[in-house]
CSV table of C-alpha atoms in Angstrom, one decimal:
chain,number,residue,atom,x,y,z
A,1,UNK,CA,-52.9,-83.4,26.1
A,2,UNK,CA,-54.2,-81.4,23.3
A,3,UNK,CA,-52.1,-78.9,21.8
A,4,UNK,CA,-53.9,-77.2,19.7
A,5,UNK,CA,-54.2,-74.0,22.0
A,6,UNK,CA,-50.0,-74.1,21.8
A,7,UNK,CA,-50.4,-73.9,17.9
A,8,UNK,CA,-52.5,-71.3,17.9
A,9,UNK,CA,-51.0,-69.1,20.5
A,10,UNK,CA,-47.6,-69.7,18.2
A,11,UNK,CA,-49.8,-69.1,15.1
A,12,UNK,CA,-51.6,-65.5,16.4
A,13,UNK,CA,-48.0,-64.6,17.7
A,14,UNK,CA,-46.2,-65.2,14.5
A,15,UNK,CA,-49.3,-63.7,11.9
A,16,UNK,CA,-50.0,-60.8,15.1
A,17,UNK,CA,-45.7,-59.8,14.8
A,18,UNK,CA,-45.7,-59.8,11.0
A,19,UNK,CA,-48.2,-57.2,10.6
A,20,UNK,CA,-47.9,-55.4,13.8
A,21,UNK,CA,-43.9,-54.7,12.3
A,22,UNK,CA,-44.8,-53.5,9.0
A,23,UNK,CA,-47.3,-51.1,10.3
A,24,UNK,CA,-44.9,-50.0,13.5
A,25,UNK,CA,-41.5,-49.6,11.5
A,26,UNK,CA,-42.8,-46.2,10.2
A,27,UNK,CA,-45.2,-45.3,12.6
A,28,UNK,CA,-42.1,-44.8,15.4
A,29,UNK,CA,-40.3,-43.0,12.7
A,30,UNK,CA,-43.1,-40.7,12.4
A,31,UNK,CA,-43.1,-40.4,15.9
A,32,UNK,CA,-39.4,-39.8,16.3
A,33,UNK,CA,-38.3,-37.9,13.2
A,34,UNK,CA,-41.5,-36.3,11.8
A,35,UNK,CA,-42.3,-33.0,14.2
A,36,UNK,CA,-46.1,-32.8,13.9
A,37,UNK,CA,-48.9,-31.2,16.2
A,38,UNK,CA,-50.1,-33.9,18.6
A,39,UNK,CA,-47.3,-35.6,18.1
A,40,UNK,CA,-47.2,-36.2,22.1
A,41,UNK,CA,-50.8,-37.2,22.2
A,42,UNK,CA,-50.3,-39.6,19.5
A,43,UNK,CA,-47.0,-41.3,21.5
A,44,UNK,CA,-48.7,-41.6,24.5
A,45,UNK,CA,-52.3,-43.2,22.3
A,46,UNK,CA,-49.5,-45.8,21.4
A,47,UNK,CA,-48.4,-46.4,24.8
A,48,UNK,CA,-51.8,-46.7,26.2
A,49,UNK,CA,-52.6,-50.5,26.1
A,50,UNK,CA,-49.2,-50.8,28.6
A,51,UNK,CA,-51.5,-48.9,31.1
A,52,UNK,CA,-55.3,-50.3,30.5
A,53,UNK,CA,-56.8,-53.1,32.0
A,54,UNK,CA,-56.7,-55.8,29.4
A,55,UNK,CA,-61.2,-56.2,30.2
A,56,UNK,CA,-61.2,-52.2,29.5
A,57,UNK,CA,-59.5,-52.8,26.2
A,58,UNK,CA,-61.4,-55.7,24.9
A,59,UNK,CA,-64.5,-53.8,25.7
A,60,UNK,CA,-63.5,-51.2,23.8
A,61,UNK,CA,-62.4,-53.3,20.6
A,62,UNK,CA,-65.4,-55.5,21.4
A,63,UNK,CA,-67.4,-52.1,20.8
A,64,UNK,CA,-65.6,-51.2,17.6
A,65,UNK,CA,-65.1,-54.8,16.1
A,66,UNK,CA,-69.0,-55.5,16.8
A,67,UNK,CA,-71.6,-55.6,14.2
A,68,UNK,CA,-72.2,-51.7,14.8
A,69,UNK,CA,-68.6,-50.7,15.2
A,70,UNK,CA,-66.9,-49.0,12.1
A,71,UNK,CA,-64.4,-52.3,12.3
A,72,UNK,CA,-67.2,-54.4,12.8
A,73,UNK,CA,-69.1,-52.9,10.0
A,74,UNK,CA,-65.7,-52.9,7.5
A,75,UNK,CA,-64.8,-56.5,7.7
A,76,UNK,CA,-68.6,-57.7,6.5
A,77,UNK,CA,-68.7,-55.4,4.2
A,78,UNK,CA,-65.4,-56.8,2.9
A,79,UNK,CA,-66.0,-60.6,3.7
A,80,UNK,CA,-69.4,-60.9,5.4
A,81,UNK,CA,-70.4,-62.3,8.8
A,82,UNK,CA,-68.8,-61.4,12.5
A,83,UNK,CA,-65.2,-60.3,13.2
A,84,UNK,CA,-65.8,-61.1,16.7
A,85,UNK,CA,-64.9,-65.0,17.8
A,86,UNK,CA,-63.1,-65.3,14.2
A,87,UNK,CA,-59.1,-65.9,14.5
A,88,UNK,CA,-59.0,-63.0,12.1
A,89,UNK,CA,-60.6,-60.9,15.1
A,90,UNK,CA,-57.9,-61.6,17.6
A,91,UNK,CA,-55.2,-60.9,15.6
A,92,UNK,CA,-56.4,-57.4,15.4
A,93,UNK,CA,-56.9,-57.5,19.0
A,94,UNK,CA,-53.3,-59.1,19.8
A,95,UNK,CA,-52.4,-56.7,17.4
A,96,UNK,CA,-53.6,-53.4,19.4
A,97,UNK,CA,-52.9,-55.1,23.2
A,98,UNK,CA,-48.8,-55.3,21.6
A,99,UNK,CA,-48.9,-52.2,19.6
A,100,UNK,CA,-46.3,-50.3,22.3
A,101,UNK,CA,-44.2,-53.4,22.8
A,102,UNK,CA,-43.7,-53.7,19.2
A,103,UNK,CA,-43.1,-49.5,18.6
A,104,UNK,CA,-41.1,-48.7,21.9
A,105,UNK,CA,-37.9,-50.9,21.2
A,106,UNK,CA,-38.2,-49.3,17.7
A,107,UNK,CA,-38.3,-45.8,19.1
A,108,UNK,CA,-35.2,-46.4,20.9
A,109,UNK,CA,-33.2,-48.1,18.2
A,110,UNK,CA,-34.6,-45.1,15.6
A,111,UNK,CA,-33.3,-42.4,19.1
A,112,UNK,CA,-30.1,-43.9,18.9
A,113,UNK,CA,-28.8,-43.2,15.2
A,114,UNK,CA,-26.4,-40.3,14.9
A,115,UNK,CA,-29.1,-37.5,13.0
A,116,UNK,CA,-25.9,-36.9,10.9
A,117,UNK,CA,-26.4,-39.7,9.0
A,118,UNK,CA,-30.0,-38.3,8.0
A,119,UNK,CA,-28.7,-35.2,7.1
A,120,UNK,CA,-26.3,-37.1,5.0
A,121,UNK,CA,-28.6,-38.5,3.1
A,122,UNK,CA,-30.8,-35.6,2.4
A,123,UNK,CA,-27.8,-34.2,0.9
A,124,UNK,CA,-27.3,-36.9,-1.1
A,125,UNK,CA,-30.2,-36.1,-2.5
A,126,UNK,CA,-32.6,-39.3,-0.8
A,127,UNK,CA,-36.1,-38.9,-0.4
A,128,UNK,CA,-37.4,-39.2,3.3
A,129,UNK,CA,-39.2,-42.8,2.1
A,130,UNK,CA,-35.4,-43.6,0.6
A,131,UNK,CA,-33.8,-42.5,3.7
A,132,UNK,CA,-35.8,-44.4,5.9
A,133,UNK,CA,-35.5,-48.0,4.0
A,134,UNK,CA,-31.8,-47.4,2.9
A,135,UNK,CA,-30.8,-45.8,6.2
A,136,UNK,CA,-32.8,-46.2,9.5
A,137,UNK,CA,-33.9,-49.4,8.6
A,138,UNK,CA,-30.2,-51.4,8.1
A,139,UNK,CA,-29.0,-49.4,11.6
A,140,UNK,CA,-31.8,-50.3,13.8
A,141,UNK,CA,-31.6,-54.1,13.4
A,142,UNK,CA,-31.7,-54.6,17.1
A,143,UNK,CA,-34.5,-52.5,17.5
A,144,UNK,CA,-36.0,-54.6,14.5
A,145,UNK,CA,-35.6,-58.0,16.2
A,146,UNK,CA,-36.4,-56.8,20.2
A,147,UNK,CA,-39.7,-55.6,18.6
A,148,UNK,CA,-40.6,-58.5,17.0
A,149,UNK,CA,-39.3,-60.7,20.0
A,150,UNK,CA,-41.4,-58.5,22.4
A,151,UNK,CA,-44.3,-58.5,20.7
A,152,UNK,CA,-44.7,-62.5,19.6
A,153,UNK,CA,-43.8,-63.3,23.5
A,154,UNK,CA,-46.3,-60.9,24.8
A,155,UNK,CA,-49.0,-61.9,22.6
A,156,UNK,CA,-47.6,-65.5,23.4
A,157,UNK,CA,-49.2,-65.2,27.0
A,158,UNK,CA,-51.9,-62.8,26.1
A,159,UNK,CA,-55.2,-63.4,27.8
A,160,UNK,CA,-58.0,-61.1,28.8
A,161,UNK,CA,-58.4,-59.0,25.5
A,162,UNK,CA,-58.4,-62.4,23.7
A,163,UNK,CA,-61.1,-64.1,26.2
A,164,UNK,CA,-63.3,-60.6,25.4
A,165,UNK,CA,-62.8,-60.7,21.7
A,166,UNK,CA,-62.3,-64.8,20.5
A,167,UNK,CA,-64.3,-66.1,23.6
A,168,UNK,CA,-62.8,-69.7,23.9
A,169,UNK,CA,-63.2,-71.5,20.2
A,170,UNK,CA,-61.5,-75.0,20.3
A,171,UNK,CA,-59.3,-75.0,17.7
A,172,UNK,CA,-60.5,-71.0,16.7
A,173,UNK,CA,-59.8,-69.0,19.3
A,174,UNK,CA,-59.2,-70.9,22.3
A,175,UNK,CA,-55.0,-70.0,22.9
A,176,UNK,CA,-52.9,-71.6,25.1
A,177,UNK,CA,-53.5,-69.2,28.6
A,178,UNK,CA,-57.1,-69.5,28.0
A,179,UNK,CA,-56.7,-73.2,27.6
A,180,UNK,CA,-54.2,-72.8,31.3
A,181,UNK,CA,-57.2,-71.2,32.5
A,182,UNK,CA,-59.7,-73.4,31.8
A,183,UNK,CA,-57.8,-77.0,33.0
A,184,UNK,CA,-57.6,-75.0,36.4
A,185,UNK,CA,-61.3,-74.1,36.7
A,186,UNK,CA,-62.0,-78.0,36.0
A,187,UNK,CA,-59.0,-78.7,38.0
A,188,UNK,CA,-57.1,-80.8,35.7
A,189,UNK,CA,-53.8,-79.4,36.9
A,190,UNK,CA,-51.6,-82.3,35.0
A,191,UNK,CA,-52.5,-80.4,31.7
A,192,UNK,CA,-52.1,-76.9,33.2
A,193,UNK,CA,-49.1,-77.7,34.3
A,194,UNK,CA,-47.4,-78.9,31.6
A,195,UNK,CA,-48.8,-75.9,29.2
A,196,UNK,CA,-47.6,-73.7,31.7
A,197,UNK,CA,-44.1,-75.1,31.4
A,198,UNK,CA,-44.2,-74.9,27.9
A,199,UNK,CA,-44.9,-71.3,28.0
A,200,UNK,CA,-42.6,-70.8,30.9
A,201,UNK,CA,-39.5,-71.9,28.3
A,202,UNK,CA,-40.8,-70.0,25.6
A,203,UNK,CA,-41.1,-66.7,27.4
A,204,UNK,CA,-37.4,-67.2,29.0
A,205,UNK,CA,-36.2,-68.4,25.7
A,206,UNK,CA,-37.3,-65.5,24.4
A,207,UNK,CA,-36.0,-62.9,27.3
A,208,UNK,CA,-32.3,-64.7,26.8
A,209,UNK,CA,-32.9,-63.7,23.0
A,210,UNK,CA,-33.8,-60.2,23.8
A,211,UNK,CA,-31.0,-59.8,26.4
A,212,UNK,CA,-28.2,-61.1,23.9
A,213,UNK,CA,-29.9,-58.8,21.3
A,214,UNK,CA,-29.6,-55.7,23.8
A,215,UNK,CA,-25.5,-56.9,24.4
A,216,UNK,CA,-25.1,-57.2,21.3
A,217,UNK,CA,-26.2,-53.7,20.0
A,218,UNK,CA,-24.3,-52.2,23.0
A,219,UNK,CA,-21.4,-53.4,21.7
A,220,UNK,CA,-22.1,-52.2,18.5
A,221,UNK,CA,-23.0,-48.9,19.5
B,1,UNK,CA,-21.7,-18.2,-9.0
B,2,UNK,CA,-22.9,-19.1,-5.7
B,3,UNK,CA,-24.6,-15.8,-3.7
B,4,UNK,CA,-24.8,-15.5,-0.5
B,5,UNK,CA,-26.8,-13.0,2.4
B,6,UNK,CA,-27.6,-14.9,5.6
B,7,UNK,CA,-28.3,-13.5,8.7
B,8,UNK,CA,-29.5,-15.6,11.9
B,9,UNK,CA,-29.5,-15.6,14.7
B,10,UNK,CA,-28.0,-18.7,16.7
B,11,UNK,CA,-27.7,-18.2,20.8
B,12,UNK,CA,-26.1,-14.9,22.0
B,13,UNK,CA,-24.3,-15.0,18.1
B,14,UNK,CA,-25.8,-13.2,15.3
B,15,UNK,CA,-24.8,-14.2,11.9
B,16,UNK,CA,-24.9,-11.4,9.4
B,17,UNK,CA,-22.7,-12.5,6.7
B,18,UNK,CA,-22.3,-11.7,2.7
B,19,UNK,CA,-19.9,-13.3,-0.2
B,20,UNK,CA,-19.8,-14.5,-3.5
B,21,UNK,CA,-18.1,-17.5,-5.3
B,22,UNK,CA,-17.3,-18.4,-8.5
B,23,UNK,CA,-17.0,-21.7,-10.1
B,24,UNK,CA,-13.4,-23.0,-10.1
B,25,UNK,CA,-12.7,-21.0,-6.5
B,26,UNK,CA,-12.2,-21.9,-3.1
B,27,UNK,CA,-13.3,-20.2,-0.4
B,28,UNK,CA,-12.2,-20.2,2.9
B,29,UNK,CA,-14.6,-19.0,6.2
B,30,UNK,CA,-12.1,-19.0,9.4
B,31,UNK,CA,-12.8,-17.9,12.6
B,32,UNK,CA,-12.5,-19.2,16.7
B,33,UNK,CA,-15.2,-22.0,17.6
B,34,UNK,CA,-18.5,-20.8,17.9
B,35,UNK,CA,-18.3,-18.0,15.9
B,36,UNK,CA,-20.8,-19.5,13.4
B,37,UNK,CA,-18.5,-20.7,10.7
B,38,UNK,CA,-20.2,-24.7,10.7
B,39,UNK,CA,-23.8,-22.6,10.7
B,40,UNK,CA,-23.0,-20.5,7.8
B,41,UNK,CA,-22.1,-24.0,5.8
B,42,UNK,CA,-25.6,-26.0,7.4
B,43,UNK,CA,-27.2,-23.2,6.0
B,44,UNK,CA,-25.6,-23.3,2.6
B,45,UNK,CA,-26.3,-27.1,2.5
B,46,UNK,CA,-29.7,-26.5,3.5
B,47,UNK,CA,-29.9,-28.2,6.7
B,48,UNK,CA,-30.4,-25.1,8.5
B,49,UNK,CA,-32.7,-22.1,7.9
B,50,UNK,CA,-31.7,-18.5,7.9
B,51,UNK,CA,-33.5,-16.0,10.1
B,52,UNK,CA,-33.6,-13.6,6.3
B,53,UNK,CA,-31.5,-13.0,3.7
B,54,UNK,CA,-31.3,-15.1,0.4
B,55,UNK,CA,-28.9,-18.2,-1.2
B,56,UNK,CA,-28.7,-18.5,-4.8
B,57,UNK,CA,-26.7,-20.1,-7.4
B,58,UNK,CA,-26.6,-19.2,-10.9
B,59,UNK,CA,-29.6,-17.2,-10.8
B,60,UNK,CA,-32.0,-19.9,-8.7
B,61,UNK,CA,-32.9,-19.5,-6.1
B,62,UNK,CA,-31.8,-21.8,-2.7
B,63,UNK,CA,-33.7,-19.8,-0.2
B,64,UNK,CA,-35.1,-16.4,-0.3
B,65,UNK,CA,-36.6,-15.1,2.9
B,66,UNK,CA,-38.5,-12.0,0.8
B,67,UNK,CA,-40.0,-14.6,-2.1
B,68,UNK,CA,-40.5,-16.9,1.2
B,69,UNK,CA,-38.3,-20.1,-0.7
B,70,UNK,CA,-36.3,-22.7,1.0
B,71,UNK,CA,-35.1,-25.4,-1.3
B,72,UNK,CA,-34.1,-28.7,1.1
B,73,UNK,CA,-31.1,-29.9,1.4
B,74,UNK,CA,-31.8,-32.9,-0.9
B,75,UNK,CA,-32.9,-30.8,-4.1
B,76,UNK,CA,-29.4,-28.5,-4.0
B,77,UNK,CA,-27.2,-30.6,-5.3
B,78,UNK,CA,-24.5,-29.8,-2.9
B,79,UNK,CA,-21.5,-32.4,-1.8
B,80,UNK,CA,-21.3,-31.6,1.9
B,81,UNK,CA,-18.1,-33.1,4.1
B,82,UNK,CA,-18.8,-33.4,7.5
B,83,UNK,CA,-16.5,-32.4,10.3
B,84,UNK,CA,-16.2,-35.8,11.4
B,85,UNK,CA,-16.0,-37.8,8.3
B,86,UNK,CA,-19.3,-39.3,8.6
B,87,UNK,CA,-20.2,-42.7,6.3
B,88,UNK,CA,-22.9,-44.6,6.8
B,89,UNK,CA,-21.7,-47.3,9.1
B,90,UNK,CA,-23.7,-50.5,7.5
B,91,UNK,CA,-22.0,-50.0,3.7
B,92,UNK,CA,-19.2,-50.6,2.8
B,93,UNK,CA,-16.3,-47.9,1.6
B,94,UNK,CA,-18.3,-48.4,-2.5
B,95,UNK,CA,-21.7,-48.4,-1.5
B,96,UNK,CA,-21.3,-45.8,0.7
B,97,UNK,CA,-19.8,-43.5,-2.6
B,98,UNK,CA,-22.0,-45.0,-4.5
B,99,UNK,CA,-25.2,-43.8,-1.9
B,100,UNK,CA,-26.5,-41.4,-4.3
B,101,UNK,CA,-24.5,-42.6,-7.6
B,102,UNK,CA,-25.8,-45.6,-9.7
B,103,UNK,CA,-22.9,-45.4,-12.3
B,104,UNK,CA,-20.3,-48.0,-11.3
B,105,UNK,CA,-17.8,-47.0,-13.2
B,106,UNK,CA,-18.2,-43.6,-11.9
B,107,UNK,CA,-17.5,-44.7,-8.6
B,108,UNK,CA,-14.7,-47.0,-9.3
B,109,UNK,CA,-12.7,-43.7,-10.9
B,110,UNK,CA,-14.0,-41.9,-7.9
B,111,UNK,CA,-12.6,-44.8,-5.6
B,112,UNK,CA,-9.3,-45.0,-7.5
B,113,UNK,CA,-8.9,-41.0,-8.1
B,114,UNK,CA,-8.8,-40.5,-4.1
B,115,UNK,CA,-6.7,-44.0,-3.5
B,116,UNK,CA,-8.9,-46.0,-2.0
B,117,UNK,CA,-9.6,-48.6,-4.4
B,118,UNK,CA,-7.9,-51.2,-2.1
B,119,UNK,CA,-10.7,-50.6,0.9
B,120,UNK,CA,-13.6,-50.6,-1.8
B,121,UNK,CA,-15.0,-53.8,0.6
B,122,UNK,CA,-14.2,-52.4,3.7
B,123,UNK,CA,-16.3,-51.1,6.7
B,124,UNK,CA,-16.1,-47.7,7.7
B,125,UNK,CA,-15.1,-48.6,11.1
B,126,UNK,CA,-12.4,-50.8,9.7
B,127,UNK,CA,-10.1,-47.9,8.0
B,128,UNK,CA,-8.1,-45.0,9.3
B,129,UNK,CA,-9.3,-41.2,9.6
B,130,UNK,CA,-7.3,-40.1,7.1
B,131,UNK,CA,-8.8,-43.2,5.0
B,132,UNK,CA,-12.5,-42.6,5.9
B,133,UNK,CA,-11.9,-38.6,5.0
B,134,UNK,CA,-10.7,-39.7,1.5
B,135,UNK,CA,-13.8,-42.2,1.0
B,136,UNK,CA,-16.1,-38.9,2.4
B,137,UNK,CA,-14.8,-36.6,-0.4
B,138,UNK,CA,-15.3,-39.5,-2.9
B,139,UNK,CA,-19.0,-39.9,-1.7
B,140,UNK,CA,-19.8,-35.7,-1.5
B,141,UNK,CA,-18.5,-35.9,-4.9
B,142,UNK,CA,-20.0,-39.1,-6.6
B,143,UNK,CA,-23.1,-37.1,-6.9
B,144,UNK,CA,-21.9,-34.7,-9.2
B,145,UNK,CA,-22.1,-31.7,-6.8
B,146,UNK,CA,-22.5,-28.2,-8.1
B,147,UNK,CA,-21.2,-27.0,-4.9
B,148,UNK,CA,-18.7,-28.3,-2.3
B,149,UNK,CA,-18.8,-27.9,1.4
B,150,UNK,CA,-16.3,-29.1,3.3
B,151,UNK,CA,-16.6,-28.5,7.1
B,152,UNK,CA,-13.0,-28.5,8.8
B,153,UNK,CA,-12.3,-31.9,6.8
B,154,UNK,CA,-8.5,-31.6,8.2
B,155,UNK,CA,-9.2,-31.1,11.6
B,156,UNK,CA,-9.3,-34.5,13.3
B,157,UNK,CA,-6.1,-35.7,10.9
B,158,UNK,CA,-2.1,-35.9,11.6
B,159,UNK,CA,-0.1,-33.4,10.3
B,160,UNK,CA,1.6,-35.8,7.8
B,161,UNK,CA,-1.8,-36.9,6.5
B,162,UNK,CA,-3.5,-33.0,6.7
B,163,UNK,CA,-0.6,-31.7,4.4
B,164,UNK,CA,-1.0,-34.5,2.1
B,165,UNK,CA,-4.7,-34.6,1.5
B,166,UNK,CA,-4.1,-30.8,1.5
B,167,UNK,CA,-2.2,-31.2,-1.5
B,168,UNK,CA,-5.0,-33.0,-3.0
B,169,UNK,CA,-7.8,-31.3,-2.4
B,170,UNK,CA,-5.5,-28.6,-4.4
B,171,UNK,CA,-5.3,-30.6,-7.4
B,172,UNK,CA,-9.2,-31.8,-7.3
B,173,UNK,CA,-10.3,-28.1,-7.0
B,174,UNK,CA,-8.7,-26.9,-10.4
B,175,UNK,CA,-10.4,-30.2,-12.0
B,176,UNK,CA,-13.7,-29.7,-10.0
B,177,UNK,CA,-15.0,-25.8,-11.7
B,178,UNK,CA,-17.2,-25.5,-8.9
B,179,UNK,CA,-17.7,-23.4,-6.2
B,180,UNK,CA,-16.0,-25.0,-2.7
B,181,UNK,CA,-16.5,-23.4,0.8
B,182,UNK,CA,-14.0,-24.4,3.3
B,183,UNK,CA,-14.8,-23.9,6.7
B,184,UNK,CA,-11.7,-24.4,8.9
B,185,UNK,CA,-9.9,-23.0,12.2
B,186,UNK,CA,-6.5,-22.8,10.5
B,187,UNK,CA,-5.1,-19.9,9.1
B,188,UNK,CA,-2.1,-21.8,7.6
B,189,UNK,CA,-4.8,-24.0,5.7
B,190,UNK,CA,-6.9,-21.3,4.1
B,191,UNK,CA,-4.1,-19.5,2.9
B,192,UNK,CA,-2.2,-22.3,1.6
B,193,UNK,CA,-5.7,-23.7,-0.1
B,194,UNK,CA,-7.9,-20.8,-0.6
B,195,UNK,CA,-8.6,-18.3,-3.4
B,196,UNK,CA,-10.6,-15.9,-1.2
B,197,UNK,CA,-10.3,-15.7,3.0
B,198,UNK,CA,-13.1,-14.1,5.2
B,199,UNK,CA,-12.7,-14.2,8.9
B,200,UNK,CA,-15.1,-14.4,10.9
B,201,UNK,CA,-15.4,-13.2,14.5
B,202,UNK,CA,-19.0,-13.6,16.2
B,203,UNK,CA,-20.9,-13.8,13.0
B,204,UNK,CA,-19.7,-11.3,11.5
B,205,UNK,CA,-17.0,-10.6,9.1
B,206,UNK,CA,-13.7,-9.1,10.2
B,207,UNK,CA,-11.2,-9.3,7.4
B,208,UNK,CA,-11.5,-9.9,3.6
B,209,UNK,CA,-8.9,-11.0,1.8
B,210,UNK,CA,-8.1,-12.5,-1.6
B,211,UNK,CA,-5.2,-14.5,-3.2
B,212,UNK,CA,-3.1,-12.2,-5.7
B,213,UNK,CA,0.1,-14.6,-7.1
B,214,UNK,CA,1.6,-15.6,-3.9
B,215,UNK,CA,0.6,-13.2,-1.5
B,216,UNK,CA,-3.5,-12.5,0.2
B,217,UNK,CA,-4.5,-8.7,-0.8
B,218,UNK,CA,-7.0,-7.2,2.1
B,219,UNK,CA,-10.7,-6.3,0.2
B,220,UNK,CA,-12.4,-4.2,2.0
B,221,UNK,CA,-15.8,-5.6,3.6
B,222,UNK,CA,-18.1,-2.9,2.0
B,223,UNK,CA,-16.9,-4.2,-1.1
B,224,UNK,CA,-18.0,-7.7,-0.8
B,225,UNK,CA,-20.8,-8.7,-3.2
B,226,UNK,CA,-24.6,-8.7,-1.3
């Protein structure tokens, strides 16, 4: 059986996570600490791909990532050629279809540190970029890691947005559900089978993480 | 000299309170719960704004509702100790002092001045309240504060512990030569500690009073600096 679509399903979780997590570590801050006008509007924006059809998002990012969309246009102006059917291209895609599952646990870990601790630290004379690396940062660990562990599983078993916006490119785009998908519809069910058991561990392996994560900061709290 | 007019408005209470302080004085703001005391020392720290009136110390200005300035809490300078003895709970009893102070040696006299040198490696969550109230002065003051707040920093110690960190606090403010506010609910405490009392009863002031040798003289209200 070829595992290729396993490695790459691993490799758009792992690069997808690292960059969704860097971009979502301050963007729920700014959604929990920083009162701004919309700030409702924006929260529910980032909560939106939870409620889409996975076919309505991808048509969407298929709109904006295409040759005449502003992404579209960005990328080959930057590096020339397509974003759409590049690896590069689902990433982003991963990357917007996980957005709340990365920012949500965040949210609540951010929710959950005593506000005196903030105010402590403006006295002490830290700047609100200080604050949040030297204190909302080291007490929202959990949060930290249930992000990261939600997000790489759910773009671990991602499928429609990635079928609108990689298509199926052996060894390119073609991740391990489409690669399910596709062993079905030619009825090799040996090789589906078997993918879908590996998947089937990972996915519990990483809701046992999660779950020891969430006990873990319980006790802590 | 610290200045003070604030007047807000918080629930049913309105807060319509004037004082001075010098540097080198203590001064305590008593009064029941909810009568505004823990407001009055969020506004002075800057965490809170007033509804009008103005904060300044020596001649600059902290907030001014009529020149429309608010200075946060982070650009006053202020050491502020919580009711509760806060400290950030992943550092340890030095970092935490040493938050907003990069001078190590600083810190270490800081650590050893309020006898806690021996937990410098310790948790917050590890030491006792009496322990963790020390380490909380050490931190207000590793910054080099021009003004001290201290928000009922007795209240949640035994009587053994109050009486002897009391007694401290006592020695630190003639070292200090800054302005401290106390805020605190006992009478025994202010008197024993403070060089000027105001009582407070629903915001507002109700008795004036300051230390003369060994015994408080009243002053009346109307002559309180505004």
């Amino acid at each position: 059986m070829d595992l290729t679509p396993l490695y790459l399903s691993a490799k758009l979780s792992l690069v997808s996570t690292a960059i969704l997590l860097v971009l979502a570590m301050p963007l729920a801050a700014l959604l929990v600490f920083v009162p701004f006008r919309g700030r409702f509007l924006a929260d529910s924006l980032v909560n939106l791909p939870l409620v889409l059809p996975p076919t309505v998002l991808g048509f969407y990012l298929l709109i904006i990532m295409g040759p005449d969309g502003p992404v579209g246009r960005l990328w080959a102006g930057l590096w020339g050629g397509s974003i759409v059917f590049t690896f590069g291209g689902i990433v982003l895609a991963a990357m917007v279809h996980s957005l709340p599952f990365a920012v949500q646990p965040l949210k609540t870990a951010y929710e959950k540190i005593d506000p005196r601790l903030l105010e402590m630290a403006d006295v002490l004379g830290a700047s609100p970029i200080s604050t949040f690396f030297r204190v909302i940062l080291p007490n929202a660990t959990s949060g930290i890691a249930a992000s990261a562990i939600l997000a790489f599983a759910h773009t671990m078993g991602e499928f429609g947005v990635i079928l609108m916006i990689g298509g199926s490119i052996p060894g390119r785009t073609k991740v391990a559900s489409i690669a399910i998908y596709e062993y079905v519809e030619a009825m090799r069910y040996r090789e589906a089978a078997l993918l879908s058991l590996i998947l089937v561990v990972i996915s519990y392996s990483i809701l046992l993480m999660v779950n020891m994560l969430g006990k873990r900061g319980s006790r802590h709290a | 000299m610290l200045d003070v007019h604030i007047v807000k408005q918080r629930g049913h209470v309105r807060i319509d309170i004037s004082f001075s302080c010098e540097e080198g004085r203590l001064l305590a703001l008593t009064g029941p719960s909810g009568c505004g005391k823990t407001t009055i020392i969020r506004t002075l720290a800057g965490l809170e704004r007033p509804d009008s009136g103005y904060i300044s110390f020596k001649q600059r200005d902290w907030y001014n509702s009529t020149k429309q300035i608010f200075l946060p809490a982070r650009r006053r300078k202020v050491g502020y100790v919580f009711q509760e003895h806060t400290l950030f709970p992943h550092l340890t009893v030095r970092n935490n002092i040493g938050f907003a102070c990069r001078d190590e040696q600083r810190v270490t006299e800081l650590l050893e001045l309020l006898r806690i040198r021996h937990l410098e490696d310790s948790s917050p969550r590890q030491i006792s309240g009496g322990e963790r109230q020390r380490a909380a002065l050490a931190q207000a003051l590793a910054s080099d504060p021009e003004v001290l707040l201290l928000d009922e920093p007795f209240s949640a110690l035994d009587s053994l512990t109050r009486n002897r960190l009391r007694g401290e606090l006592s020695n630190l403010k003639n070292r200090l030569e800054i302005p401290i506010i106390l805020v605190t609910h006992d009478l025994e405490e202010a008197r024993q500690l403070a060089d000027h009392h105001i009582c407070l009863e629903q915001g507002s002031v109700i008795s004036c009073t300051q230390k003369s040798r060994k015994s408080f003289i009243p002053v009346p209200i109307t002559a309180l600096p505004a």
